């Protein structure tokens, strides 16, 4: 992701609304009267390798287990009485995201699976739409994101491993703080830098070590990873660890960044020996143990010598291609590469991603097989694949698995729940886009034997594949080239996921609010600044009303503190230093979570007189 703040900087291209489709909202999509098979899909290999064995369970999985939230963000200033589910409606849900296609090795060169059309390449626009717009919305609603391609568009990357110690200054340093008797070396493998770039089949999580730290009721030890950040910018933050039944269910992870400290609790009994996504942060270039680091502390609700925190690797950024397919690495940002290469970097065995002689065919089955390999029994999840279409048509369609080719029919034989997930995705997307064009084509929900949706490879979660529009249609691309339209497409899919779980669980549907507007600040007395804003603007396809707001303060326009909850539309910042400068932004909050984006940051200067200076 180039930066989640970009949305606040995009010029607002306004297309007059043709009005809502109806007060009752979207209705169920059908295939009646829809077009027949799209030519592009009908002419390609969509099945991938067939007859592959099922993906084995992870060593630490317990049959019949119940898996709770993997990552929980802890906010010390959050008042839960104002937000009944402070983590969001998707807290405890894991969303496996598969942006379609990506650069792949042909045997002689690297190429994208789709060509240039109407100003975009589908392989890249799928990834950018998911990374910049769908991921923030899902995370703001509390979801755990498991990407099946890299989701950080930052091509810089730094990994600090426990094996680095204090000597690897080019990458950073690893330091153990506290009684040495609390630390030991695990018998399980961990991440290793060795061998990069990686030959096909080389597992980066099979050659390294990881350390263990005994837990305690209060913090008595910690491990500190200090990063050599290559450039100012936004970076996704990931950690890895060895999972086991005796790992801490609430490992305390602290991200230290220019905005302050962000605290998480991670259940290390699950999702081990791979990259676990925490969040996205802005870091300054350089080496700083207080503003460019990550720590794991040993305080836990399960203290004792028999429960440990695993200490393996920390990663920021997405990086560039690391897999050498005999002709060298791709040289492309990793988020642009296909799932086949991300799966290897994520620690999957070669049976997940290397089942045939053709990488583009492997990529099709890799997406479902990687999801099945990462998913654990008892985890509450869905799989969503994002594509755009081609072949001379227009509009939106959504697919579930069936025994048929792409022939315009519906014969659902996929994982239970996939059909309802697909209906919600289709309805929400069409409901969104008829706001801009009343005749937007609702092509309906179909079935096809997509390897990406094949229950033989992944029967562990409902799975649906969307074709958001036609990238070879000049008329459709008038919309898709606008970032606002992609953002609203991401929001529609996010809302569909929320709707699916609410329907399945018999719960009332609440959608996260839209961003507040009209942020304004004024000096209101010596050492005081008033911050005020207005509620979100009405949006026929938008979220529900906020019940509170979260005010963030930072010393830069990119790095902010954990925020303060406010029930009204203004607040007073006090005890400020005259001459001090800082930035403020505001997000809206309700029971479903937080608005994915907030107001554009406002710069604030604290007046020495208590009132605005006359320029």
Coordinates of C-alpha atoms in Angstrom, one line a residue:
X1 CA 0.0 0.0 0.0
X2 CA 1.5 3.3 -1.0
X3 CA -0.2 4.9 2.0
X4 CA -3.5 4.6 3.6
X5 CA -3.6 8.4 4.0
X6 CA -3.7 8.9 0.2
X7 CA -7.5 8.9 0.2
X8 CA -7.6 12.1 2.1
X9 CA -5.3 13.7 -0.6
X10 CA -7.1 12.6 -3.7
X11 CA -8.9 15.3 -5.7
X12 CA -12.6 14.7 -5.4
X13 CA -13.9 13.7 -8.9
X14 CA -17.7 13.9 -8.5
X15 CA -20.1 11.9 -10.7
X16 CA -23.7 13.0 -10.0
X17 CA -25.7 10.3 -8.3
X18 CA -28.7 8.9 -10.1
X19 CA -30.2 8.2 -6.8
X20 CA -30.5 5.1 -4.6
X21 CA -31.9 1.8 -5.9
X22 CA -34.5 1.8 -3.1
X23 CA -35.0 2.4 0.5
X24 CA -34.7 -1.3 1.3
X25 CA -31.2 -1.6 0.0
X26 CA -29.8 -4.3 -2.3
X27 CA -31.7 -7.4 -3.2
X28 CA -30.6 -10.9 -4.1
X29 CA -28.8 -11.2 -7.4
X30 CA -30.0 -13.8 -9.9
X31 CA -28.9 -15.0 -13.3
X32 CA -32.2 -14.4 -15.1
X33 CA -31.6 -12.5 -18.3
X34 CA -27.9 -12.1 -17.7
X35 CA -25.2 -12.4 -20.4
X36 CA -23.6 -15.7 -21.2
X37 CA -20.0 -16.6 -20.5
X38 CA -17.3 -14.0 -20.7
X39 CA -14.9 -14.8 -23.5
X40 CA -11.7 -14.1 -21.5
X41 CA -12.7 -16.5 -18.8
X42 CA -14.0 -19.1 -21.2
X43 CA -10.7 -19.2 -23.1
X44 CA -8.3 -19.5 -20.2
X45 CA -7.2 -22.3 -17.9
X46 CA -9.1 -21.5 -14.7
X47 CA -8.8 -24.9 -13.0
X48 CA -5.1 -25.1 -12.3
X49 CA -3.5 -28.5 -11.6
X50 CA -6.1 -31.1 -10.7
X51 CA -6.0 -34.3 -8.6
X52 CA -3.6 -32.8 -6.0
X53 CA -3.6 -34.3 -2.4
X54 CA -5.2 -32.2 0.3
X55 CA -3.0 -29.8 2.2
X56 CA -2.0 -31.4 5.6
X57 CA -2.8 -29.8 8.9
X58 CA -0.2 -27.9 10.8
X59 CA 1.7 -29.8 13.5
X60 CA 0.2 -27.9 16.4
X61 CA -3.5 -28.0 15.2
X62 CA -5.8 -29.8 17.6
X63 CA -8.9 -31.4 15.9
X64 CA -12.1 -29.7 17.1
X65 CA -10.3 -26.8 18.6
X66 CA -11.8 -23.3 18.9
X67 CA -9.7 -20.5 17.6
X68 CA -10.3 -17.0 19.0
X69 CA -9.0 -13.7 17.7
X70 CA -5.4 -14.1 16.5
X71 CA -4.4 -10.4 17.0
X72 CA -6.1 -8.0 19.4
X73 CA -5.1 -4.3 19.4
X74 CA -5.1 -2.9 22.9
X75 CA -6.1 0.8 23.3
X76 CA -5.5 2.2 26.7
X77 CA -7.7 5.3 26.0
X78 CA -10.7 3.5 24.6
X79 CA -13.9 3.7 26.6
X80 CA -15.7 0.4 25.8
X81 CA -19.0 1.8 27.2
X82 CA -19.2 3.9 24.1
X83 CA -18.4 1.1 21.7
X84 CA -20.0 -2.2 22.8
X85 CA -17.6 -4.2 20.6
X86 CA -14.5 -2.2 20.9
X87 CA -12.6 -4.3 18.5
X88 CA -15.2 -4.1 15.7
X89 CA -17.8 -6.4 14.3
X90 CA -15.2 -8.6 12.5
X91 CA -13.1 -9.1 15.6
X92 CA -12.4 -12.8 15.7
X93 CA -12.9 -13.3 12.0
X94 CA -10.1 -14.0 9.6
X95 CA -10.4 -12.8 6.0
X96 CA -8.2 -14.5 3.4
X97 CA -7.7 -12.1 0.5
X98 CA -6.6 -13.1 -3.0
X99 CA -6.1 -10.2 -5.5
X100 CA -6.0 -12.0 -8.8
X101 CA -2.9 -12.8 -11.0
X102 CA 0.5 -11.1 -10.7
X103 CA 3.9 -11.3 -12.3
X104 CA 5.0 -14.9 -13.0
X105 CA 7.9 -16.8 -14.6
X106 CA 7.1 -18.3 -18.1
X107 CA 10.3 -20.4 -18.2
X108 CA 12.1 -17.7 -20.1
X109 CA 11.0 -14.4 -18.7
X110 CA 8.8 -12.6 -16.2
X111 CA 5.4 -11.4 -17.4
X112 CA 2.0 -10.4 -16.1
X113 CA -0.9 -12.7 -16.6
X114 CA -3.0 -9.9 -18.1
X115 CA -1.9 -7.3 -20.6
X116 CA -2.3 -3.5 -20.8
X117 CA -5.9 -2.5 -21.3
X118 CA -7.6 0.9 -21.1
X119 CA -4.8 2.2 -19.0
X120 CA -4.4 -0.6 -16.5
X121 CA -3.0 -4.1 -16.0
X122 CA -5.4 -6.2 -14.1
X123 CA -2.7 -8.0 -12.2
X124 CA -1.7 -4.7 -10.6
X125 CA -5.1 -3.0 -10.3
X126 CA -6.5 -6.0 -8.4
X127 CA -3.7 -5.8 -5.9
X128 CA -3.8 -2.0 -5.5
X129 CA -7.6 -2.0 -5.0
X130 CA -7.4 -4.6 -2.3
X131 CA -4.3 -3.3 -0.6
X132 CA -5.3 0.4 -0.5
X133 CA -9.1 0.2 0.0
X134 CA -10.4 -3.2 1.0
X135 CA -7.8 -4.1 3.6
X136 CA -8.2 -0.8 5.6
X137 CA -12.0 -1.2 5.7
X138 CA -11.8 -4.8 6.9
X139 CA -9.2 -4.0 9.5
X140 CA -11.1 -1.0 10.8
X141 CA -14.0 -3.4 11.4
X142 CA -11.6 -5.6 13.5
X143 CA -10.8 -8.4 11.0
X144 CA -7.5 -10.3 10.9
X145 CA -6.2 -10.1 7.3
X146 CA -4.3 -13.1 5.8
X147 CA -3.0 -12.0 2.4
X148 CA -2.4 -14.6 -0.4
X149 CA -0.2 -12.0 -2.2
X150 CA 1.9 -9.4 -0.5
X151 CA -0.3 -6.4 0.5
X152 CA 2.4 -3.8 1.2
X153 CA 3.1 -1.7 -1.9
X154 CA 6.2 -0.3 -0.3
X155 CA 9.1 -1.9 -2.2
X156 CA 11.5 -1.4 0.7
X157 CA 11.7 -4.2 3.2
X158 CA 13.7 -4.9 6.4
X159 CA 13.7 -8.1 8.4
X160 CA 15.4 -8.4 11.8
X161 CA 15.7 -12.0 13.0
X162 CA 16.6 -13.4 16.4
X163 CA 19.7 -14.9 14.9
X164 CA 20.9 -11.4 13.9
X165 CA 21.8 -10.5 17.5
X166 CA 23.4 -7.0 18.0
X167 CA 25.7 -7.3 15.0
X168 CA 23.5 -7.0 11.9
X169 CA 23.4 -3.2 11.8
X170 CA 22.5 -3.2 8.1
X171 CA 19.2 -4.7 9.0
X172 CA 18.9 -3.8 12.7
X173 CA 19.5 -5.5 16.0
X174 CA 17.9 -8.1 18.2
X175 CA 18.4 -7.7 22.0
X176 CA 17.1 -9.8 25.0
X177 CA 16.5 -7.7 28.1
X178 CA 16.1 -9.3 31.5
X179 CA 17.3 -12.4 33.4
X180 CA 19.1 -14.6 30.9
X181 CA 17.5 -17.6 32.6
X182 CA 14.1 -16.6 31.2
X183 CA 15.3 -17.2 27.7
X184 CA 16.1 -20.4 25.8
X185 CA 16.3 -21.7 22.2
X186 CA 13.3 -23.5 20.8
X187 CA 13.6 -26.9 19.2
X188 CA 11.4 -25.7 16.4
X189 CA 12.7 -24.0 13.3
X190 CA 12.3 -20.3 12.5
X191 CA 13.0 -17.7 9.9
X192 CA 16.5 -17.4 8.3
X193 CA 18.0 -14.9 6.0
X194 CA 20.2 -17.6 4.5
X195 CA 19.8 -18.5 0.8
X196 CA 18.2 -15.3 -0.4
X197 CA 17.3 -15.0 -3.3
X198 CA 15.5 -18.2 -2.8
X199 CA 15.5 -21.1 -5.2
X200 CA 12.1 -22.7 -5.8
X201 CA 11.4 -25.1 -2.9
X202 CA 13.6 -23.4 -0.4
X203 CA 11.6 -22.6 2.8
X204 CA 12.9 -19.5 4.6
X205 CA 11.2 -20.8 7.8
X206 CA 13.0 -24.1 7.8
X207 CA 16.6 -23.1 8.3
X208 CA 16.6 -20.6 11.2
X209 CA 16.0 -20.7 15.0
X210 CA 13.7 -18.9 17.3
X211 CA 14.1 -18.1 21.0
X212 CA 11.7 -18.6 23.8
X213 CA 10.9 -16.3 26.7
X214 CA 9.1 -17.6 29.9
X215 CA 5.9 -15.7 30.7
X216 CA 5.2 -13.9 34.0
X217 CA 2.2 -12.2 35.6
X218 CA 3.9 -8.8 35.1
X219 CA 6.7 -7.9 32.7
X220 CA 10.1 -9.1 33.8
X221 CA 11.7 -9.5 30.4
X222 CA 11.4 -8.4 26.8
X223 CA 13.0 -8.8 23.4
X224 CA 13.7 -5.7 21.4
X225 CA 14.0 -5.6 17.6
X226 CA 15.4 -2.3 16.4
X227 CA 15.1 -1.7 12.7
X228 CA 17.4 0.1 10.3
X229 CA 14.6 1.9 8.5
X230 CA 15.8 2.7 4.9
X231 CA 13.5 5.7 4.2
X232 CA 10.7 7.7 5.7
X233 CA 7.4 6.0 4.8
X234 CA 4.5 3.8 5.7
X235 CA 5.3 0.2 6.3
X236 CA 3.2 -2.9 7.1
X237 CA 4.5 -4.6 10.2
X238 CA 4.7 -8.4 10.4
X239 CA 6.0 -10.8 13.0
X240 CA 6.8 -14.5 12.9
X241 CA 7.0 -17.1 15.7
X242 CA 6.9 -20.8 16.3
X243 CA 3.3 -21.8 17.3
X244 CA 2.6 -24.6 19.8
X245 CA 0.0 -25.5 22.3
X246 CA 2.2 -24.2 25.2
X247 CA 2.8 -20.8 23.6
X248 CA 1.4 -17.6 25.2
X249 CA -2.3 -17.1 24.2
X250 CA -1.7 -13.4 24.6
X251 CA 1.9 -12.6 23.7
X252 CA 2.4 -8.8 24.3
X253 CA 3.7 -7.1 21.2
X254 CA 4.6 -3.4 21.2
X255 CA 5.3 -1.4 18.0
X256 CA 7.4 1.7 18.8
X257 CA 6.9 4.4 16.2
X258 CA 7.0 8.2 15.9
X259 CA 3.4 8.4 17.0
X260 CA 4.1 6.6 20.2
X261 CA 3.5 2.9 21.1
X262 CA 0.8 0.6 19.8
X263 CA 0.1 -2.6 21.8
X264 CA -1.2 -5.9 20.6
X265 CA -1.9 -9.3 22.1
X266 CA -1.1 -12.2 19.8
X267 CA -2.3 -15.8 20.3
X268 CA 1.0 -17.6 19.5
X269 CA -0.7 -21.0 19.7
X270 CA -1.8 -20.5 16.0
X271 CA -0.5 -19.3 12.7
X272 CA 3.2 -20.0 13.4
X273 CA 6.2 -20.1 11.1
X274 CA 4.8 -17.6 8.7
X275 CA 4.2 -13.8 8.6
X276 CA 1.4 -12.5 10.8
X277 CA 0.2 -9.0 9.8
X278 CA -0.2 -6.5 12.7
X279 CA -0.9 -3.1 11.1
X280 CA 0.6 -0.2 9.1
X281 CA 2.8 2.5 10.6
X282 CA 4.9 5.4 9.5
X283 CA 8.6 5.3 10.4
X284 CA 11.4 7.7 10.0
X285 CA 14.6 6.6 8.2
X286 CA 17.4 5.6 10.6
X287 CA 18.0 3.5 13.7
X288 CA 15.9 4.3 16.8
X289 CA 15.0 1.9 19.6
X290 CA 12.2 4.2 20.7
X291 CA 10.6 5.2 17.3
X292 CA 11.6 2.4 14.9
X293 CA 11.4 -0.8 16.8
X294 CA 9.2 -3.7 18.0
X295 CA 9.3 -5.4 21.4
X296 CA 7.8 -8.5 22.8
X297 CA 7.2 -8.5 26.6
X298 CA 6.7 -11.5 28.8
X299 CA 3.6 -10.4 30.7
X300 CA 0.7 -12.8 30.2
X301 CA -2.5 -14.1 31.6
X302 CA -0.9 -17.5 31.5
X303 CA 2.3 -17.0 33.5
X304 CA 4.9 -19.7 34.2
X305 CA 7.8 -21.7 33.0
X306 CA 5.6 -24.0 31.0
X307 CA 4.3 -21.1 28.8
X308 CA 6.6 -19.2 26.5
X309 CA 6.6 -16.3 24.1
X310 CA 8.3 -17.3 20.8
X311 CA 10.8 -14.7 19.5
X312 CA 11.6 -15.2 15.8
X313 CA 11.6 -12.4 13.1
X314 CA 10.1 -9.0 12.5
X315 CA 9.4 -7.6 9.1
X316 CA 8.5 -4.1 7.8
X317 CA 7.7 -3.4 4.2
X318 CA 6.8 -5.6 1.2
X319 CA 10.2 -5.6 -0.7
X320 CA 11.0 -6.8 -4.2
X321 CA 11.0 -10.3 -5.7
X322 CA 13.0 -12.8 -3.7
X323 CA 12.3 -16.0 -5.7
X324 CA 14.9 -17.0 -8.4
X325 CA 13.1 -19.2 -11.0
X326 CA 16.4 -20.1 -12.8
X327 CA 16.4 -16.8 -14.7
X328 CA 16.8 -14.4 -11.8
X329 CA 14.3 -12.7 -9.6
X330 CA 11.5 -10.6 -11.1
X331 CA 12.9 -7.2 -10.0
X332 CA 9.3 -6.2 -9.3
X333 CA 7.7 -5.1 -6.0
X334 CA 6.5 -8.2 -4.2
X335 CA 2.9 -7.0 -4.1
X336 CA 2.9 -7.2 -7.9
X337 CA 4.0 -10.9 -7.9
X338 CA 1.6 -13.9 -8.1
X339 CA 0.6 -15.9 -5.1
X340 CA 2.9 -18.7 -6.1
X341 CA 6.0 -16.7 -4.9
X342 CA 4.4 -15.2 -1.9
X343 CA 3.4 -18.7 -0.7
X344 CA 7.1 -19.7 -0.7
X345 CA 8.2 -16.6 1.2
X346 CA 5.3 -17.2 3.7
X347 CA 6.8 -20.6 4.6
X348 CA 4.4 -22.9 2.8
X349 CA 5.7 -26.3 1.6
X350 CA 6.3 -26.7 -2.1
X351 CA 3.3 -29.0 -2.5
X352 CA 1.2 -25.8 -1.9
X353 CA 2.7 -23.8 -4.8
X354 CA 4.7 -26.0 -7.1
X355 CA 2.4 -28.7 -8.4
X356 CA 3.0 -28.5 -12.2
X357 CA 5.6 -27.3 -14.7
X358 CA 3.8 -24.0 -15.3
X359 CA 3.9 -21.2 -12.8
X360 CA 0.8 -19.6 -14.0
X361 CA -1.1 -22.8 -13.6
X362 CA 0.4 -23.4 -10.1
X363 CA -0.7 -19.9 -9.2
X364 CA -4.4 -20.8 -9.7
X365 CA -4.4 -23.7 -7.2
X366 CA -1.9 -22.0 -5.0
X367 CA -4.4 -19.4 -3.8
X368 CA -6.9 -21.9 -2.4
X369 CA -4.1 -24.3 -1.2
X370 CA -2.2 -21.5 0.6
X371 CA -5.4 -20.4 2.4
X372 CA -6.1 -24.0 3.5
X373 CA -2.5 -24.4 4.7
X374 CA -2.6 -21.2 6.8
X375 CA -6.2 -21.8 8.0
X376 CA -6.6 -23.8 11.2
X377 CA -9.5 -26.0 12.4
X378 CA -11.9 -23.8 14.4
X379 CA -11.0 -20.5 12.8
X380 CA -13.9 -18.4 11.6
X381 CA -13.0 -17.3 8.1
X382 CA -14.0 -16.5 4.5
X383 CA -12.0 -16.3 1.3
X384 CA -12.5 -13.4 -1.1
X385 CA -10.8 -13.1 -4.5
X386 CA -10.8 -9.8 -6.4
X387 CA -10.6 -9.7 -10.2
X388 CA -11.7 -7.6 -13.1
X389 CA -13.2 -9.0 -16.3
X390 CA -12.7 -8.7 -20.1
X391 CA -14.3 -9.9 -23.2
X392 CA -16.5 -7.2 -24.6
X393 CA -19.1 -6.8 -21.8
X394 CA -19.8 -4.4 -19.0
X395 CA -20.8 -4.7 -15.3
X396 CA -20.2 -6.9 -12.3
X397 CA -20.4 -10.6 -11.7
X398 CA -19.5 -13.0 -8.8
X399 CA -18.6 -16.7 -8.9
X400 CA -18.9 -19.7 -6.6
X401 CA -17.5 -23.1 -7.3
X402 CA -19.4 -25.5 -9.6
X403 CA -18.6 -28.5 -11.8
X404 CA -19.1 -26.5 -15.0
X405 CA -16.8 -24.3 -17.2
X406 CA -17.6 -20.6 -17.5
X407 CA -20.8 -21.0 -19.4
X408 CA -23.2 -18.6 -17.8
X409 CA -24.9 -21.3 -15.6
X410 CA -25.3 -21.7 -11.9
X411 CA -24.7 -25.1 -10.3
X412 CA -23.2 -24.5 -6.9
X413 CA -21.2 -27.3 -5.4
X414 CA -18.7 -25.3 -3.3
X415 CA -18.1 -25.0 0.4
X416 CA -21.3 -24.2 2.3
X417 CA -21.9 -20.5 2.8
X418 CA -20.1 -19.5 -0.4
X419 CA -23.4 -18.9 -2.2
X420 CA -24.6 -16.5 0.4
X421 CA -21.2 -14.7 0.6
X422 CA -21.3 -14.3 -3.2
X423 CA -24.8 -12.9 -3.2
X424 CA -23.9 -10.3 -0.6
X425 CA -20.8 -9.3 -2.6
X426 CA -22.7 -9.0 -5.9
X427 CA -25.6 -7.1 -4.3
X428 CA -23.4 -4.6 -2.5
X429 CA -21.2 -3.9 -5.5
X430 CA -24.1 -3.3 -7.8
X431 CA -25.9 -1.2 -5.2
X432 CA -22.8 0.9 -4.9
X433 CA -22.2 1.4 -8.7
X434 CA -25.8 2.2 -9.6
X435 CA -25.3 5.3 -7.5
X436 CA -23.1 6.5 -10.4
X437 CA -24.8 4.9 -13.4
X438 CA -28.4 3.8 -13.1
X439 CA -28.0 1.2 -15.8
X440 CA -25.0 -0.5 -14.3
X441 CA -25.0 -4.1 -15.5
X442 CA -25.8 -6.6 -12.8
X443 CA -24.5 -9.8 -14.5
X444 CA -25.4 -12.0 -11.5
X445 CA -23.9 -14.9 -9.6
X446 CA -22.5 -17.8 -11.5
X447 CA -20.7 -21.1 -10.8
X448 CA -17.5 -22.4 -12.5
X449 CA -14.7 -24.8 -11.7
X450 CA -12.2 -22.1 -10.7
X451 CA -9.2 -23.7 -9.0
X452 CA -9.1 -20.7 -6.7
X453 CA -12.5 -21.8 -5.3
X454 CA -12.1 -25.6 -5.5
X455 CA -13.3 -27.2 -2.3
X456 CA -11.0 -30.2 -3.0
X457 CA -8.2 -27.8 -2.1
X458 CA -9.9 -25.6 0.4
X459 CA -13.1 -26.7 1.9
X460 CA -12.4 -24.9 5.2
X461 CA -14.2 -21.6 4.5
X462 CA -16.8 -20.0 2.3
X463 CA -15.1 -18.7 -0.9
X464 CA -16.2 -16.3 -3.6
X465 CA -14.6 -14.6 -6.6
X466 CA -15.7 -11.2 -7.8
X467 CA -15.3 -9.7 -11.3
X468 CA -15.8 -6.1 -10.3
X469 CA -16.1 -4.7 -13.9
X470 CA -14.6 -5.0 -17.4
X471 CA -11.1 -3.6 -17.7
X472 CA -11.3 -3.7 -21.5
X473 CA -14.5 -1.6 -21.5
X474 CA -13.9 2.1 -22.0
X475 CA -17.2 2.9 -20.3
X476 CA -16.5 0.8 -17.2
X477 CA -12.9 2.2 -17.0
X478 CA -14.2 5.8 -16.9
X479 CA -15.2 4.8 -13.3
X480 CA -12.4 2.4 -12.4
X481 CA -9.6 4.9 -13.1
X482 CA -11.0 7.0 -10.3
X483 CA -9.6 6.2 -6.8
X484 CA -12.9 7.1 -5.2
X485 CA -14.7 4.4 -7.2
X486 CA -12.1 1.8 -6.2
X487 CA -12.4 2.9 -2.6
X488 CA -16.2 2.5 -2.7
X489 CA -15.8 -0.9 -4.4
X490 CA -13.6 -2.0 -1.5
X491 CA -16.1 -0.6 1.0
X492 CA -18.9 -2.6 -0.8
X493 CA -17.0 -5.8 -0.5
X494 CA -16.2 -5.1 3.2
X495 CA -19.9 -4.4 3.9
X496 CA -20.7 -7.7 2.1
X497 CA -18.4 -9.6 4.4
X498 CA -20.0 -7.9 7.5
X499 CA -23.5 -8.7 6.1
X500 CA -22.6 -12.4 5.5
X501 CA -21.4 -12.9 9.1
X502 CA -24.4 -11.0 10.5
X503 CA -26.8 -13.1 8.5
X504 CA -25.1 -16.4 9.4
X505 CA -25.0 -15.5 13.1
X506 CA -28.5 -14.1 13.3
X507 CA -27.0 -10.7 14.5
X508 CA -28.2 -7.2 13.7
X509 CA -26.1 -5.7 10.8
X510 CA -24.2 -2.6 11.7
X511 CA -21.8 -1.1 9.2
X512 CA -18.8 1.1 10.1
X513 CA -19.4 4.8 9.8
X514 CA -18.1 7.0 7.0
X515 CA -15.4 9.6 7.8
X516 CA -16.3 12.8 9.6
X517 CA -15.9 16.1 7.6
X518 CA -15.2 19.7 8.2
X519 CA -12.3 19.4 10.6
X520 CA -11.4 22.7 12.1
X521 CA -9.1 23.9 14.9
X522 CA -8.7 27.1 16.8
X523 CA -6.7 28.5 19.7
X524 CA -9.1 28.8 22.5
X525 CA -7.0 30.2 25.4
X526 CA -3.5 30.0 26.6
X527 CA -2.2 26.4 26.1
X528 CA -5.6 25.3 24.7
X529 CA -6.8 24.3 21.2
X530 CA -10.4 23.4 20.3
X531 CA -10.8 20.7 17.7
X532 CA -14.2 20.4 16.0
X533 CA -15.7 18.5 13.1
X534 CA -19.1 17.6 11.5
X535 CA -20.7 14.2 11.2
X536 CA -20.2 12.1 8.0
X537 CA -22.1 13.2 4.9
X538 CA -25.1 11.1 3.9
X539 CA -24.3 8.3 1.5
X540 CA -26.9 5.9 0.1
X541 CA -24.3 3.0 0.0
X542 CA -22.3 4.1 3.0
X543 CA -22.1 3.1 6.6
X544 CA -24.2 3.6 9.7
X545 CA -24.1 6.6 11.9
X546 CA -21.3 7.0 14.4
X547 CA -21.8 6.8 18.1
X548 CA -18.5 8.4 19.0
X549 CA -15.3 9.7 17.4
X550 CA -11.6 9.1 17.9
X551 CA -9.3 12.1 17.9
X552 CA -5.7 11.4 16.9
X553 CA -2.7 13.7 17.6
X554 CA 0.8 13.4 16.1
X555 CA 3.9 15.5 15.7
X556 CA 3.9 14.7 11.9
X557 CA 1.1 14.4 9.4
X558 CA 1.8 10.6 9.2
X559 CA 2.4 9.2 12.7
X560 CA -0.3 9.5 15.4
X561 CA -1.0 8.4 18.9
X562 CA -3.6 5.8 19.9
X563 CA -6.4 8.4 19.9
X564 CA -8.9 9.6 22.4
X565 CA -12.7 8.8 22.4
X566 CA -15.1 11.7 22.2
X567 CA -18.9 11.4 22.2
X568 CA -19.7 14.8 20.7
X569 CA -18.3 16.7 17.7
X570 CA -15.7 18.8 19.5
X571 CA -13.0 18.5 22.1
X572 CA -10.5 20.7 23.9
X573 CA -6.8 19.9 23.9
X574 CA -5.2 21.4 27.0
X575 CA -1.9 21.9 28.7
X576 CA -0.2 22.6 25.4
X577 CA 3.2 24.3 25.1
X578 CA 3.0 27.8 23.4
X579 CA 4.8 27.6 20.1
X580 CA 4.3 23.9 19.8
X581 CA 3.1 22.5 16.4
X582 CA 1.3 19.2 15.8
X583 CA -1.3 17.5 13.6
X584 CA -4.8 16.3 14.4
X585 CA -7.2 14.0 12.5
X586 CA -10.6 12.4 13.5
X587 CA -12.2 9.1 12.7
X588 CA -15.8 8.1 13.3
X589 CA -16.6 5.0 15.5
X590 CA -19.6 2.8 16.1
X591 CA -20.3 -0.8 17.2
X592 CA -19.0 -2.2 13.9
X593 CA -15.7 -0.5 14.2
X594 CA -13.9 2.7 13.0
X595 CA -14.2 4.6 9.7
X596 CA -11.5 3.2 7.4
X597 CA -10.3 6.7 6.7
X598 CA -10.5 9.9 8.6
X599 CA -10.4 13.6 8.0
X600 CA -7.4 15.0 6.3
X601 CA -4.9 15.9 9.0
X602 CA -5.0 19.5 10.2
X603 CA -1.8 21.3 11.2
X604 CA -2.0 23.1 14.5
X605 CA 0.2 25.8 16.0
X606 CA -0.2 26.7 19.7
X607 CA -0.4 30.4 20.0
X608 CA 1.7 32.1 22.7
X609 CA -1.1 34.5 23.3
X610 CA -4.0 32.0 23.5
X611 CA -5.5 33.3 20.2
X612 CA -4.8 33.0 16.6
X613 CA -1.9 35.1 15.2
X614 CA -2.7 37.7 12.6
X615 CA -0.6 37.1 9.5

